[in-house]
Amino acid sequence: MMAQDDEDRRAWFRREILPLEPDLLAYARRFCRDGQTDPEDLVHETFARAIACKTWREIGNPAAFATRVLRNCALDALRRRKVLTITAVADFERIEPIDEAPGAQSIIESREELQALADAIAELPTQCRRVFTLRKVYSLSPDEIAVRLGLSVSTVEKHLVKGLRYCSEKLGRRNERKSKADERRSWSGIRDHDAKR
Amino acid sequence: MRQAAALWVVRLDDPSCSDADRAAFEAWRGESFEHEATYEREAVAWARIDRVRALRPGLQRPDADLLAATPQPQPQPRLSALSRSPWARGLAASAAMALLVAGSLSFGTSTAYATAIGERRVVVLGDNSRIELNTDSKVVVRFKRGVREVKLIKGEALFDAAPDARPFVVKAADAVIAADGSAEVAVRLRSDGAAVTVKKGAVDVDPVRADAKDDMRLTAGVAAIYDSRGARSRVVSNAEIDRSLAWRQGAIALNGQSLAQAAAEFNRYNHRQIRIADPSIAHLRLAGYFQTTEPTSFVNAVTSAFPVSASEGADGAIRLSRRS
C-alpha cells in the first residue's frame, strides 16, 4: 500500500508541479537579482520540497503552493548565508505570484515544445545526436546502438545522458524569452514608480 | 545530481537493465526527496522527448545517414545557453532613460544644475557631453575659452565627456580631474575629499592642495580617493563599478557593507531617515539590491532576515534596534 501511495505522490508531482518549471524559473529569477543565488538551485530545492509533501492530496492550487514553497526556499537561502543577502526579501512585496492557471498555455505551447525539442536535438554534437536519435526517434536499444556505431555500451549511455540533460534543460527554460520580457517590464515599472515621486 | 538522475533514467529505460540495477536505483532514490524529485524531472523530460518521434519524417533529412552511420562534418556544438546578467539588462534599460536636454551654453556664462533629495537628472550639454546627477547634488557648468569645465558642488555625478578639441575638466573638492578625449568618470564628494571612479577612457587627477606626488593618472577600471590624507587608487572590477553606479537605475547595490553604511546610503536619498539605535547591530553585513526611494522595504527586508526590529521615532525616523 505504501508503494502505491508513493507512486500517487510522484504522479501528482509529475502532473501538477513539474510543468510549472519554466514559470518557477522565471519567478525564481526575480529573487536572484544580486547574482548570488542561482535561480536553478531555488527551483531545484522547490521541487525537492514539493515532492516531499505528504499532504499533497489537500493541495487545491498547486501553482500557488509551489510559489509559496519557492518563496520559502528563497528566504531560507538568504538566512543560510554568512553575509546575508536580502535582495529578494526587499522585493518580496513587489513580486507577484506566478499565474495560477498555466494549463491552457501549456497546451498551446506543446507544438512549440515539439519544435524546441527538435531544435535541441539538432544542436547536439554529431556523435551524441546520432546516438540520441537512434534511441529516441528510431527506438534502438543501447546494445543495438553500440554495435551499429562501434561504441561501448557505457559510451552510448554517456551520450544519452548528455542528450537528455541538454533537452531537459531546454524544456525547463522554454519560457526564458517570456521571463526576460517580464524583467524588462519590472524595470520600466521601477522607473515609472520613481518618476511619480 | 541531475547527471546522476539522468543516468538512472537512461539505464532503467534500457531493456537489458538488470534487477540489481533496479535495486540500486531504488536505494539511490530513497536517499532523499531531492533525489526523488530530480529523477522525476529527468524521467519526465525523457518521456516527453519521445514526442519527437512524431517528427520522424522531418528528422530524416538531416539524419538520412544515421542508420547507415556514415561520418558527418562536425557541427559547432552550441551547448551553452547565454544568460545575460540582470545588470546588463539594467544598464541597457538606462540607455532608454529620458534625457533632459539643456540649452547650449555661451562663452563665459555658467549654468547650475541641481537635484533634490531622491531625484536624479540627466543633463546633455551643448557639446553632447552628459552629466547624470544623483540625489541631492549640484554642478555648475562653465564653458570657458578653450576648456569645458564642470564644478561638482555637492553630491555625486557621472560625467560622460564627449570627444572635443577642448579638454573636459571636473573640479571637485579642490582637485582637478581632466579627461583627455572621451571618458566616463563618476565623482562623489565625501565629507573630506572625493572619490573618483573611471568607467571609460582615462583621466588625470590633480589634487590642488596636495603634493605633486599625489597626482594620479587613472584609467578605466580604477577608483581613487583623495582627501586630507593624500590620494590612493585601486583597480576595481566592472561589477563593482556597476554596483557603485546602481543609483542610475534608482537602486542601491550592497555587497557586504555594514548595516550602518547601508543606512547612511539610504539616508542620502530619503527625507525619512533610518537610525540605528543599537550599536550592536551596526556591523551586520548585507548584500542585496534595493530601491533608493524605498527605505521601508529595505527595513522590512532587514527585520525579516535579522533579529532586528524597527519602530518609528518621534521625528518620524525609522529606528532599528536588536530584537529581544
Short mmCIF file of C-alpha atoms in Angstrom, two decimals:
data_model
loop_
_atom_site.label_atom_id
_atom_site.label_comp_id
_atom_site.label_asym_id
_atom_site.label_seq_id
_atom_site.Cartn_x
_atom_site.Cartn_y
_atom_site.Cartn_z
CA MET A 1 0.00 0.00 0.00
CA MET A 2 2.85 2.30 0.92
CA ALA A 3 4.38 1.86 -2.52
CA GLN A 4 1.10 2.83 -4.17
CA ASP A 5 0.95 5.96 -2.03
CA ASP A 6 4.45 6.91 -3.10
CA GLU A 7 3.56 6.29 -6.70
CA ASP A 8 0.46 8.51 -6.40
CA ARG A 9 2.51 11.24 -4.78
CA ARG A 10 5.09 11.08 -7.57
CA ALA A 11 2.37 11.09 -10.19
CA TRP A 12 0.89 14.18 -8.61
CA PHE A 13 4.32 15.81 -8.64
CA ARG A 14 4.80 14.96 -12.32
CA ARG A 15 1.36 16.14 -13.29
CA GLU A 16 0.96 19.30 -11.22
CA ILE A 17 4.36 20.57 -10.16
CA LEU A 18 6.91 19.70 -12.83
CA PRO A 19 5.11 21.53 -15.67
CA LEU A 20 5.50 24.70 -13.63
CA GLU A 21 9.26 24.66 -14.14
CA PRO A 22 9.51 27.50 -16.68
CA ASP A 23 7.22 29.68 -14.60
CA LEU A 24 9.03 28.83 -11.40
CA LEU A 25 12.36 29.58 -13.02
CA ALA A 26 11.12 32.96 -14.20
CA TYR A 27 9.74 33.60 -10.74
CA ALA A 28 12.96 32.47 -9.04
CA ARG A 29 14.99 34.80 -11.20
CA ARG A 30 13.26 37.73 -9.64
CA PHE A 31 14.58 36.73 -6.23
CA CYS A 32 18.12 36.44 -7.53
CA ARG A 33 18.89 39.82 -8.98
CA ASP A 34 22.07 40.24 -6.97
CA GLY A 35 23.53 37.22 -8.75
CA GLN A 36 24.39 35.42 -5.52
CA THR A 37 21.70 32.79 -5.60
CA ASP A 38 21.26 30.58 -8.62
CA PRO A 39 17.60 30.56 -9.69
CA GLU A 40 18.05 26.96 -10.86
CA ASP A 41 19.03 25.98 -7.34
CA LEU A 42 15.91 27.59 -5.96
CA VAL A 43 13.71 25.71 -8.41
CA HIS A 44 15.57 22.51 -7.65
CA GLU A 45 15.01 22.90 -3.95
CA THR A 46 11.38 23.81 -4.52
CA PHE A 47 10.88 20.56 -6.40
CA ALA A 48 12.54 18.54 -3.66
CA ARG A 49 10.32 20.12 -1.03
CA ALA A 50 7.20 19.76 -3.12
CA ILE A 51 7.69 16.06 -3.79
CA ALA A 52 8.24 15.54 -0.08
CA CYS A 53 4.78 16.89 0.70
CA LYS A 54 2.78 14.11 2.33
CA THR A 55 -0.40 16.17 2.39
CA TRP A 56 -0.39 16.71 -1.37
CA ARG A 57 -3.95 15.47 -1.67
CA GLU A 58 -5.15 18.54 0.19
CA ILE A 59 -3.47 21.00 -2.16
CA GLY A 60 -6.14 22.70 -4.25
CA ASN A 61 -3.91 25.09 -6.13
CA PRO A 62 -0.54 23.54 -6.97
CA ALA A 63 0.82 26.69 -8.64
CA ALA A 64 0.12 28.77 -5.56
CA PHE A 65 1.59 26.03 -3.40
CA ALA A 66 4.78 25.82 -5.48
CA THR A 67 5.08 29.59 -5.45
CA ARG A 68 4.89 29.62 -1.69
CA VAL A 69 7.46 26.86 -1.40
CA LEU A 70 9.82 28.73 -3.71
CA ARG A 71 9.42 31.87 -1.68
CA ASN A 72 10.31 29.96 1.47
CA CYS A 73 13.31 28.41 -0.26
CA ALA A 74 14.45 31.88 -1.28
CA LEU A 75 14.12 33.12 2.29
CA ASP A 76 15.93 30.10 3.69
CA ALA A 77 18.72 30.50 1.17
CA LEU A 78 19.12 34.05 2.40
CA ARG A 79 19.14 33.02 6.03
CA ARG A 80 21.85 30.42 5.43
CA ARG A 81 24.36 32.95 4.19
CA LYS A 82 27.21 34.31 6.21
CA VAL A 83 26.95 37.66 4.51
CA LEU A 84 23.24 37.86 4.34
CA THR A 85 21.69 38.76 1.06
CA ILE A 86 18.33 40.28 1.49
CA THR A 87 17.79 41.36 -2.06
CA ALA A 88 14.93 39.10 -2.61
CA VAL A 89 13.23 39.93 0.59
CA ALA A 90 13.26 43.57 -0.37
CA ASP A 91 11.36 42.71 -3.47
CA PHE A 92 9.01 40.23 -1.86
CA GLU A 93 6.03 42.51 -1.70
CA ARG A 94 6.65 43.53 -5.24
CA ILE A 95 6.99 40.07 -6.74
CA GLU A 96 3.67 38.74 -7.87
CA PRO A 97 2.90 35.05 -7.62
CA ILE A 98 3.04 33.16 -10.87
CA ASP A 99 -0.02 32.65 -12.98
CA GLU A 100 -2.13 30.11 -11.19
CA ALA A 101 -3.66 28.53 -14.27
CA PRO A 102 -0.82 27.66 -16.60
CA GLY A 103 -2.63 24.65 -18.03
CA ALA A 104 -4.23 26.27 -21.04
CA GLN A 105 -0.99 27.88 -22.02
CA SER A 106 0.88 24.59 -21.84
CA ILE A 107 -1.44 23.11 -24.43
CA ILE A 108 -0.90 25.97 -26.82
CA GLU A 109 2.80 25.67 -26.32
CA SER A 110 3.02 21.96 -26.97
CA ARG A 111 3.59 22.40 -30.68
CA GLU A 112 6.32 24.89 -29.93
CA GLU A 113 7.71 22.42 -27.46
CA LEU A 114 7.99 19.82 -30.15
CA GLN A 115 9.89 22.25 -32.32
CA ALA A 116 12.07 23.27 -29.38
CA LEU A 117 12.91 19.62 -28.81
CA ALA A 118 13.79 19.06 -32.44
CA ASP A 119 15.99 22.16 -32.32
CA ALA A 120 17.66 20.98 -29.14
CA ILE A 121 18.48 17.62 -30.70
CA ALA A 122 19.82 19.32 -33.81
CA GLU A 123 22.16 21.32 -31.60
CA LEU A 124 23.83 18.30 -30.06
CA PRO A 125 27.36 17.38 -31.17
CA THR A 126 27.26 14.90 -34.07
CA GLN A 127 28.00 11.63 -32.31
CA CYS A 128 25.79 12.48 -29.38
CA ARG A 129 22.98 13.47 -31.73
CA ARG A 130 23.29 10.19 -33.60
CA VAL A 131 23.17 8.04 -30.51
CA PHE A 132 20.33 10.08 -29.13
CA THR A 133 18.30 10.00 -32.32
CA LEU A 134 18.76 6.26 -32.74
CA ARG A 135 17.47 5.73 -29.23
CA LYS A 136 14.64 8.25 -29.04
CA VAL A 137 13.47 8.50 -32.64
CA TYR A 138 14.26 5.06 -34.01
CA SER A 139 13.86 3.27 -30.65
CA LEU A 140 17.00 1.20 -30.94
CA SER A 141 18.27 -0.25 -27.66
CA PRO A 142 21.61 0.91 -26.24
CA ASP A 143 23.09 -2.50 -27.11
CA GLU A 144 22.00 -2.21 -30.72
CA ILE A 145 23.33 1.33 -30.97
CA ALA A 146 26.65 0.25 -29.51
CA VAL A 147 27.02 -2.47 -32.13
CA ARG A 148 25.88 -0.28 -35.00
CA LEU A 149 28.19 2.63 -34.17
CA GLY A 150 31.06 0.55 -32.83
CA LEU A 151 30.90 2.11 -29.39
CA SER A 152 30.87 0.64 -25.89
CA VAL A 153 27.52 0.50 -24.12
CA SER A 154 28.82 2.88 -21.47
CA THR A 155 29.76 5.42 -24.16
CA VAL A 156 26.27 5.11 -25.61
CA GLU A 157 24.90 5.69 -22.14
CA LYS A 158 27.11 8.74 -21.73
CA HIS A 159 25.83 10.26 -24.97
CA LEU A 160 22.23 9.55 -23.98
CA VAL A 161 22.71 11.20 -20.61
CA LYS A 162 24.26 14.21 -22.30
CA GLY A 163 21.40 14.47 -24.79
CA LEU A 164 18.78 14.07 -22.10
CA ARG A 165 20.41 16.71 -19.90
CA TYR A 166 20.55 19.16 -22.79
CA CYS A 167 16.95 18.57 -23.82
CA SER A 168 15.55 18.64 -20.30
CA GLU A 169 17.40 21.88 -19.68
CA LYS A 170 15.85 23.30 -22.84
CA LEU A 171 12.39 22.14 -21.87
CA GLY A 172 12.74 23.71 -18.44
CA ARG A 173 13.84 27.02 -19.90
CA ARG A 174 11.29 27.25 -22.64
CA ASN A 175 9.78 30.41 -21.18
CA GLU A 176 13.05 32.21 -20.94
CA ARG A 177 12.22 34.79 -23.53
CA LYS A 178 8.94 35.48 -21.82
CA SER A 179 10.64 35.89 -18.48
CA LYS A 180 13.13 38.35 -19.92
CA ALA A 181 10.23 40.43 -21.12
CA ASP A 182 8.83 40.28 -17.61
CA GLU A 183 12.05 41.55 -16.23
CA ARG A 184 12.11 44.43 -18.63
CA ARG A 185 8.62 45.22 -17.60
CA SER A 186 9.60 45.25 -13.98
CA TRP A 187 12.48 47.58 -14.76
CA SER A 188 10.26 50.05 -16.51
CA GLY A 189 7.84 49.65 -13.65
CA ILE A 190 10.56 50.72 -11.28
CA ARG A 191 11.32 53.76 -13.34
CA ASP A 192 7.70 54.76 -13.66
CA HIS A 193 7.37 54.34 -9.98
CA ASP A 194 10.32 56.63 -9.37
CA ALA A 195 9.16 59.18 -11.83
CA LYS A 196 5.92 59.64 -9.97
CA ARG A 197 7.74 60.73 -6.87
CA MET B 1 22.89 15.26 -9.24
CA ARG B 2 20.79 15.80 -12.36
CA GLN B 3 23.57 13.99 -14.14
CA ALA B 4 23.16 11.03 -11.80
CA ALA B 5 19.40 11.13 -12.17
CA ALA B 6 19.70 11.27 -15.95
CA LEU B 7 21.97 8.22 -15.89
CA TRP B 8 19.37 6.30 -13.90
CA VAL B 9 16.66 7.32 -16.35
CA VAL B 10 18.72 6.13 -19.29
CA ARG B 11 19.76 2.92 -17.58
CA LEU B 12 16.28 1.97 -16.37
CA ASP B 13 14.90 2.54 -19.85
CA ASP B 14 17.44 0.12 -21.29
CA PRO B 15 15.68 -3.20 -21.93
CA SER B 16 18.75 -5.04 -20.65
CA CYS B 17 18.61 -3.29 -17.28
CA SER B 18 19.29 -5.83 -14.54
CA ASP B 19 17.39 -6.40 -11.30
CA ALA B 20 20.50 -5.42 -9.39
CA ASP B 21 20.48 -2.09 -11.21
CA ARG B 22 16.82 -1.56 -10.34
CA ALA B 23 17.53 -2.29 -6.69
CA ALA B 24 20.49 0.10 -6.71
CA PHE B 25 18.23 2.75 -8.22
CA GLU B 26 15.58 2.26 -5.50
CA ALA B 27 18.28 2.68 -2.88
CA TRP B 28 19.54 5.85 -4.54
CA ARG B 29 16.08 7.31 -4.91
CA GLY B 30 15.26 6.52 -1.29
CA GLU B 31 18.21 8.54 -0.07
CA SER B 32 16.47 11.90 -0.30
CA PHE B 33 13.47 13.72 -1.70
CA GLU B 34 15.96 15.70 -3.69
CA HIS B 35 16.98 12.52 -5.50
CA GLU B 36 13.37 11.62 -5.97
CA ALA B 37 12.42 15.00 -7.41
CA THR B 38 15.47 15.14 -9.64
CA TYR B 39 14.75 11.70 -11.01
CA GLU B 40 11.16 12.70 -11.80
CA ARG B 41 12.39 15.77 -13.64
CA GLU B 42 14.70 13.82 -15.88
CA ALA B 43 12.26 10.95 -16.31
CA VAL B 44 9.50 13.29 -17.46
CA ALA B 45 11.85 15.04 -19.88
CA TRP B 46 12.95 11.64 -21.20
CA ALA B 47 9.34 10.66 -21.80
CA ARG B 48 8.49 13.97 -23.39
CA ILE B 49 11.35 13.59 -25.81
CA ASP B 50 9.51 10.60 -27.28
CA ARG B 51 7.22 13.14 -28.86
CA VAL B 52 9.90 13.87 -31.44
CA ARG B 53 9.04 10.53 -33.00
CA ALA B 54 6.14 12.43 -34.47
CA LEU B 55 8.69 14.47 -36.38
CA ARG B 56 10.43 11.43 -37.75
CA PRO B 57 9.95 12.27 -41.44
CA GLY B 58 11.21 15.77 -40.75
CA LEU B 59 14.24 14.47 -38.95
CA GLN B 60 15.12 12.13 -41.71
CA ARG B 61 16.65 14.79 -43.87
CA PRO B 62 19.48 15.80 -41.53
CA ASP B 63 19.75 12.23 -40.31
CA ALA B 64 19.31 10.33 -43.54
CA ASP B 65 22.77 8.93 -43.00
CA LEU B 66 22.01 7.94 -39.47
CA LEU B 67 21.03 4.34 -39.77
CA ALA B 68 23.91 3.87 -42.18
CA ALA B 69 26.16 5.75 -39.75
CA THR B 70 28.39 7.45 -42.27
CA PRO B 71 30.53 10.19 -40.78
CA GLN B 72 29.32 13.76 -40.98
CA PRO B 73 31.10 17.07 -40.72
CA GLN B 74 31.19 18.21 -37.11
CA PRO B 75 28.66 20.99 -36.48
CA GLN B 76 29.51 23.65 -33.96
CA PRO B 77 28.15 22.48 -30.65
CA ARG B 78 26.04 25.14 -29.06
CA LEU B 79 25.64 23.75 -25.62
CA SER B 80 25.99 26.81 -23.51
CA ALA B 81 22.94 28.96 -23.16
CA LEU B 82 23.99 32.53 -22.88
CA SER B 83 22.39 34.11 -19.89
CA ARG B 84 22.87 37.79 -19.54
CA SER B 85 23.14 39.19 -16.09
CA PRO B 86 20.36 41.33 -14.68
CA TRP B 87 22.96 44.06 -14.52
CA ALA B 88 23.50 44.04 -18.25
CA ARG B 89 19.78 44.37 -18.72
CA GLY B 90 19.62 47.17 -16.19
CA LEU B 91 22.33 49.09 -17.94
CA ALA B 92 20.63 48.63 -21.26
CA ALA B 93 17.42 49.91 -19.75
CA SER B 94 19.17 53.01 -18.50
CA ALA B 95 20.05 53.89 -22.07
CA ALA B 96 16.36 54.37 -22.64
CA MET B 97 16.13 56.82 -19.79
CA ALA B 98 14.58 60.11 -20.73
CA LEU B 99 17.14 62.77 -21.34
CA LEU B 100 16.82 66.29 -20.19
CA VAL B 101 18.39 68.43 -22.86
CA ALA B 102 19.94 71.63 -21.71
CA GLY B 103 20.18 74.64 -23.92
CA SER B 104 23.53 75.39 -25.49
CA LEU B 105 25.87 77.36 -23.36
CA SER B 106 27.55 80.53 -24.43
CA PHE B 107 31.10 81.62 -23.67
CA GLY B 108 31.91 82.58 -20.14
CA THR B 109 28.44 82.11 -18.69
CA SER B 110 27.81 79.39 -16.19
CA THR B 111 24.75 77.29 -15.57
CA ALA B 112 23.91 75.35 -12.45
CA TYR B 113 22.03 72.07 -12.38
CA ALA B 114 20.84 70.55 -9.16
CA THR B 115 18.75 67.68 -7.87
CA ALA B 116 16.61 67.42 -4.76
CA ILE B 117 16.77 64.52 -2.30
CA GLY B 118 15.67 61.35 -4.08
CA GLU B 119 15.85 62.98 -7.52
CA ARG B 120 18.05 62.01 -10.48
CA ARG B 121 18.67 64.08 -13.54
CA VAL B 122 20.44 63.72 -16.84
CA VAL B 123 21.83 66.86 -18.45
CA VAL B 124 23.11 66.90 -22.00
CA LEU B 125 25.49 69.76 -22.64
CA GLY B 126 25.92 71.69 -25.86
CA ASP B 127 28.98 69.61 -26.81
CA ASN B 128 26.97 66.38 -26.30
CA SER B 129 28.70 65.55 -23.06
CA ARG B 130 26.33 64.14 -20.47
CA ILE B 131 26.10 64.64 -16.79
CA GLU B 132 23.97 62.35 -14.66
CA LEU B 133 23.26 63.83 -11.29
CA ASN B 134 22.47 61.61 -8.35
CA THR B 135 20.31 62.58 -5.38
CA ASP B 136 20.89 65.91 -3.63
CA SER B 137 23.65 67.02 -5.97
CA LYS B 138 24.72 70.16 -7.76
CA VAL B 139 27.07 71.04 -10.58
CA VAL B 140 27.99 74.32 -12.21
CA VAL B 141 28.88 74.09 -15.88
CA ARG B 142 31.10 76.71 -17.39
CA PHE B 143 32.48 76.57 -20.89
CA LYS B 144 35.36 78.98 -20.96
CA ARG B 145 37.56 79.80 -23.85
CA GLY B 146 39.33 76.57 -24.73
CA VAL B 147 38.09 74.45 -21.81
CA ARG B 148 34.92 72.69 -20.74
CA GLU B 149 34.72 72.98 -17.01
CA VAL B 150 32.21 71.47 -14.59
CA LYS B 151 32.35 72.03 -10.88
CA LEU B 152 30.82 69.43 -8.59
CA ILE B 153 29.49 71.48 -5.70
CA LYS B 154 27.51 68.84 -3.88
CA GLY B 155 26.71 65.13 -4.06
CA GLU B 156 27.63 62.78 -6.85
CA ALA B 157 27.58 62.72 -10.63
CA LEU B 158 28.64 60.68 -13.60
CA PHE B 159 30.36 62.66 -16.31
CA ASP B 160 30.41 61.34 -19.83
CA ALA B 161 32.73 63.62 -21.74
CA ALA B 162 32.13 63.79 -25.47
CA PRO B 163 35.18 63.94 -27.70
CA ASP B 164 36.09 67.55 -28.39
CA ALA B 165 39.22 69.58 -29.00
CA ARG B 166 38.78 71.29 -25.68
CA PRO B 167 39.70 69.38 -22.52
CA PHE B 168 36.87 68.32 -20.21
CA VAL B 169 37.64 69.21 -16.63
CA VAL B 170 35.75 68.35 -13.44
CA LYS B 171 36.60 70.30 -10.32
CA ALA B 172 35.65 68.55 -7.11
CA ALA B 173 36.88 69.08 -3.55
CA ASP B 174 39.94 71.07 -4.53
CA ALA B 175 41.02 68.68 -7.23
CA VAL B 176 41.03 68.94 -10.96
CA ILE B 177 40.01 65.86 -12.87
CA ALA B 178 40.91 66.26 -16.51
CA ALA B 179 39.74 63.90 -19.22
CA ASP B 180 41.53 63.64 -22.48
CA GLY B 181 39.33 62.64 -25.34
CA SER B 182 36.15 60.88 -24.37
CA ALA B 183 35.90 59.49 -20.85
CA GLU B 184 33.26 58.39 -18.42
CA VAL B 185 34.01 59.16 -14.84
CA ALA B 186 31.97 59.13 -11.65
CA VAL B 187 32.81 61.58 -8.89
CA ARG B 188 31.34 61.55 -5.43
CA LEU B 189 32.09 64.13 -2.79
CA ARG B 190 32.86 62.81 0.66
CA SER B 191 32.95 64.60 3.97
CA ASP B 192 36.64 65.08 3.28
CA GLY B 193 37.76 64.99 -0.34
CA ALA B 194 36.17 62.93 -3.08
CA ALA B 195 36.05 59.51 -4.71
CA VAL B 196 36.68 59.13 -8.43
CA THR B 197 35.84 56.05 -10.48
CA VAL B 198 36.80 55.76 -14.12
CA LYS B 199 34.39 53.72 -16.18
CA LYS B 200 35.78 54.50 -19.61
CA GLY B 201 38.82 56.33 -21.02
CA ALA B 202 41.40 57.93 -18.75
CA VAL B 203 41.67 60.98 -16.53
CA ASP B 204 44.36 62.89 -14.69
CA VAL B 205 43.59 63.78 -11.12
CA ASP B 206 45.44 66.73 -9.68
CA PRO B 207 44.59 67.50 -6.05
CA VAL B 208 45.34 71.21 -5.94
CA ARG B 209 46.32 71.42 -2.31
CA ALA B 210 48.18 68.16 -2.13
CA ASP B 211 51.77 67.43 -3.01
CA ALA B 212 52.72 66.96 -6.60
CA LYS B 213 53.32 63.30 -5.83
CA ASP B 214 49.59 62.86 -5.31
CA ASP B 215 48.88 63.49 -8.98
CA MET B 216 47.29 60.42 -10.43
CA ARG B 217 46.56 59.13 -13.85
CA LEU B 218 43.55 56.85 -13.69
CA THR B 219 42.47 54.53 -16.45
CA ALA B 220 39.22 52.65 -16.94
CA GLY B 221 38.55 50.23 -14.12
CA VAL B 222 40.40 52.25 -11.49
CA ALA B 223 38.88 54.01 -8.49
CA ALA B 224 40.63 56.57 -6.37
CA ILE B 225 40.03 58.57 -3.23
CA TYR B 226 41.71 61.79 -2.30
CA ASP B 227 41.34 63.66 0.95
CA SER B 228 43.48 65.36 3.57
CA ARG B 229 45.49 62.15 3.95
CA GLY B 230 46.56 62.21 0.32
CA ALA B 231 45.48 60.20 -2.67
CA ARG B 232 45.29 56.47 -3.30
CA SER B 233 43.86 54.35 -6.07
CA ARG B 234 42.97 50.73 -6.71
CA VAL B 235 41.76 48.56 -9.52
CA VAL B 236 38.04 47.77 -9.36
CA SER B 237 36.01 45.18 -11.23
CA ASN B 238 33.30 46.07 -13.68
CA ALA B 239 30.79 44.54 -11.31
CA GLU B 240 31.97 46.85 -8.55
CA ILE B 241 31.67 49.86 -10.84
CA ASP B 242 28.17 48.79 -11.81
CA ARG B 243 27.23 48.44 -8.17
CA SER B 244 28.56 51.85 -7.31
CA LEU B 245 26.55 53.27 -10.21
CA ALA B 246 23.37 51.38 -9.35
CA TRP B 247 21.83 54.72 -8.49
CA ARG B 248 21.46 55.36 -12.22
CA GLN B 249 18.71 52.74 -12.10
CA GLY B 250 17.34 54.14 -8.89
CA ALA B 251 18.91 51.37 -6.87
CA ILE B 252 21.38 50.74 -4.11
CA ALA B 253 23.51 47.65 -4.60
CA LEU B 254 25.07 46.42 -1.38
CA ASN B 255 27.80 43.86 -1.36
CA GLY B 256 28.92 43.18 2.15
CA GLN B 257 28.52 46.69 3.50
CA SER B 258 27.57 47.12 7.14
CA LEU B 259 24.07 47.99 8.23
CA ALA B 260 25.41 51.38 9.32
CA GLN B 261 26.82 52.06 5.87
CA ALA B 262 23.64 50.85 4.21
CA ALA B 263 21.50 53.11 6.37
CA ALA B 264 23.74 56.09 5.61
CA GLU B 265 23.37 55.29 1.93
CA PHE B 266 19.59 55.20 2.12
CA ASN B 267 19.57 58.42 4.09
CA ARG B 268 21.11 60.24 1.14
CA TYR B 269 18.02 59.51 -0.91
CA ASN B 270 15.18 59.98 1.52
CA HIS B 271 13.77 62.52 3.89
CA ARG B 272 12.64 59.63 6.02
CA GLN B 273 15.86 58.72 7.79
CA ILE B 274 16.98 55.35 9.13
CA ARG B 275 18.66 55.48 12.53
CA ILE B 276 20.50 52.64 14.17
CA ALA B 277 19.59 52.85 17.82
CA ASP B 278 21.66 49.87 18.83
CA PRO B 279 25.42 49.78 18.10
CA SER B 280 25.43 46.00 18.38
CA ILE B 281 23.61 45.67 15.05
CA ALA B 282 25.56 48.36 13.20
CA HIS B 283 28.11 45.86 11.93
CA LEU B 284 25.76 43.30 10.44
CA ARG B 285 26.86 42.76 6.88
CA LEU B 286 24.43 42.85 3.99
CA ALA B 287 24.31 42.22 0.32
CA GLY B 288 21.43 42.96 -1.93
CA TYR B 289 19.69 45.20 -4.31
CA PHE B 290 17.23 47.84 -3.17
CA GLN B 291 15.35 50.78 -4.49
CA THR B 292 16.79 54.06 -3.31
CA THR B 293 13.46 55.66 -2.53
CA GLU B 294 12.05 52.74 -0.59
CA PRO B 295 13.66 52.77 2.84
CA THR B 296 10.67 50.91 4.25
CA SER B 297 11.07 47.88 2.02
CA PHE B 298 14.76 47.84 2.93
CA VAL B 299 13.85 47.97 6.61
CA ASN B 300 11.29 45.19 6.13
CA ALA B 301 13.97 43.12 4.50
CA VAL B 302 16.39 43.71 7.35
CA THR B 303 13.84 42.92 10.03
CA SER B 304 12.72 39.73 8.34
CA ALA B 305 16.26 38.50 7.80
CA PHE B 306 17.95 39.58 11.03
CA PRO B 307 16.99 39.71 14.68
CA VAL B 308 16.30 43.39 14.25
CA SER B 309 13.14 45.29 14.98
CA ALA B 310 12.03 48.64 13.65
CA SER B 311 9.99 51.35 15.28
CA GLU B 312 9.09 54.89 14.42
CA GLY B 313 10.89 57.62 16.28
CA ALA B 314 9.22 60.82 17.49
CA ASP B 315 10.69 62.67 14.49
CA GLY B 316 9.26 60.13 12.00
CA ALA B 317 12.64 58.43 11.51
CA ILE B 318 12.88 54.64 11.42
CA ARG B 319 14.74 53.35 14.45
CA LEU B 320 16.42 49.97 14.24
CA SER B 321 17.25 48.03 17.36
CA ARG B 322 18.07 44.47 18.34
CA ARG B 323 15.01 42.27 18.71
CA SER B 324 14.87 40.99 22.27
#
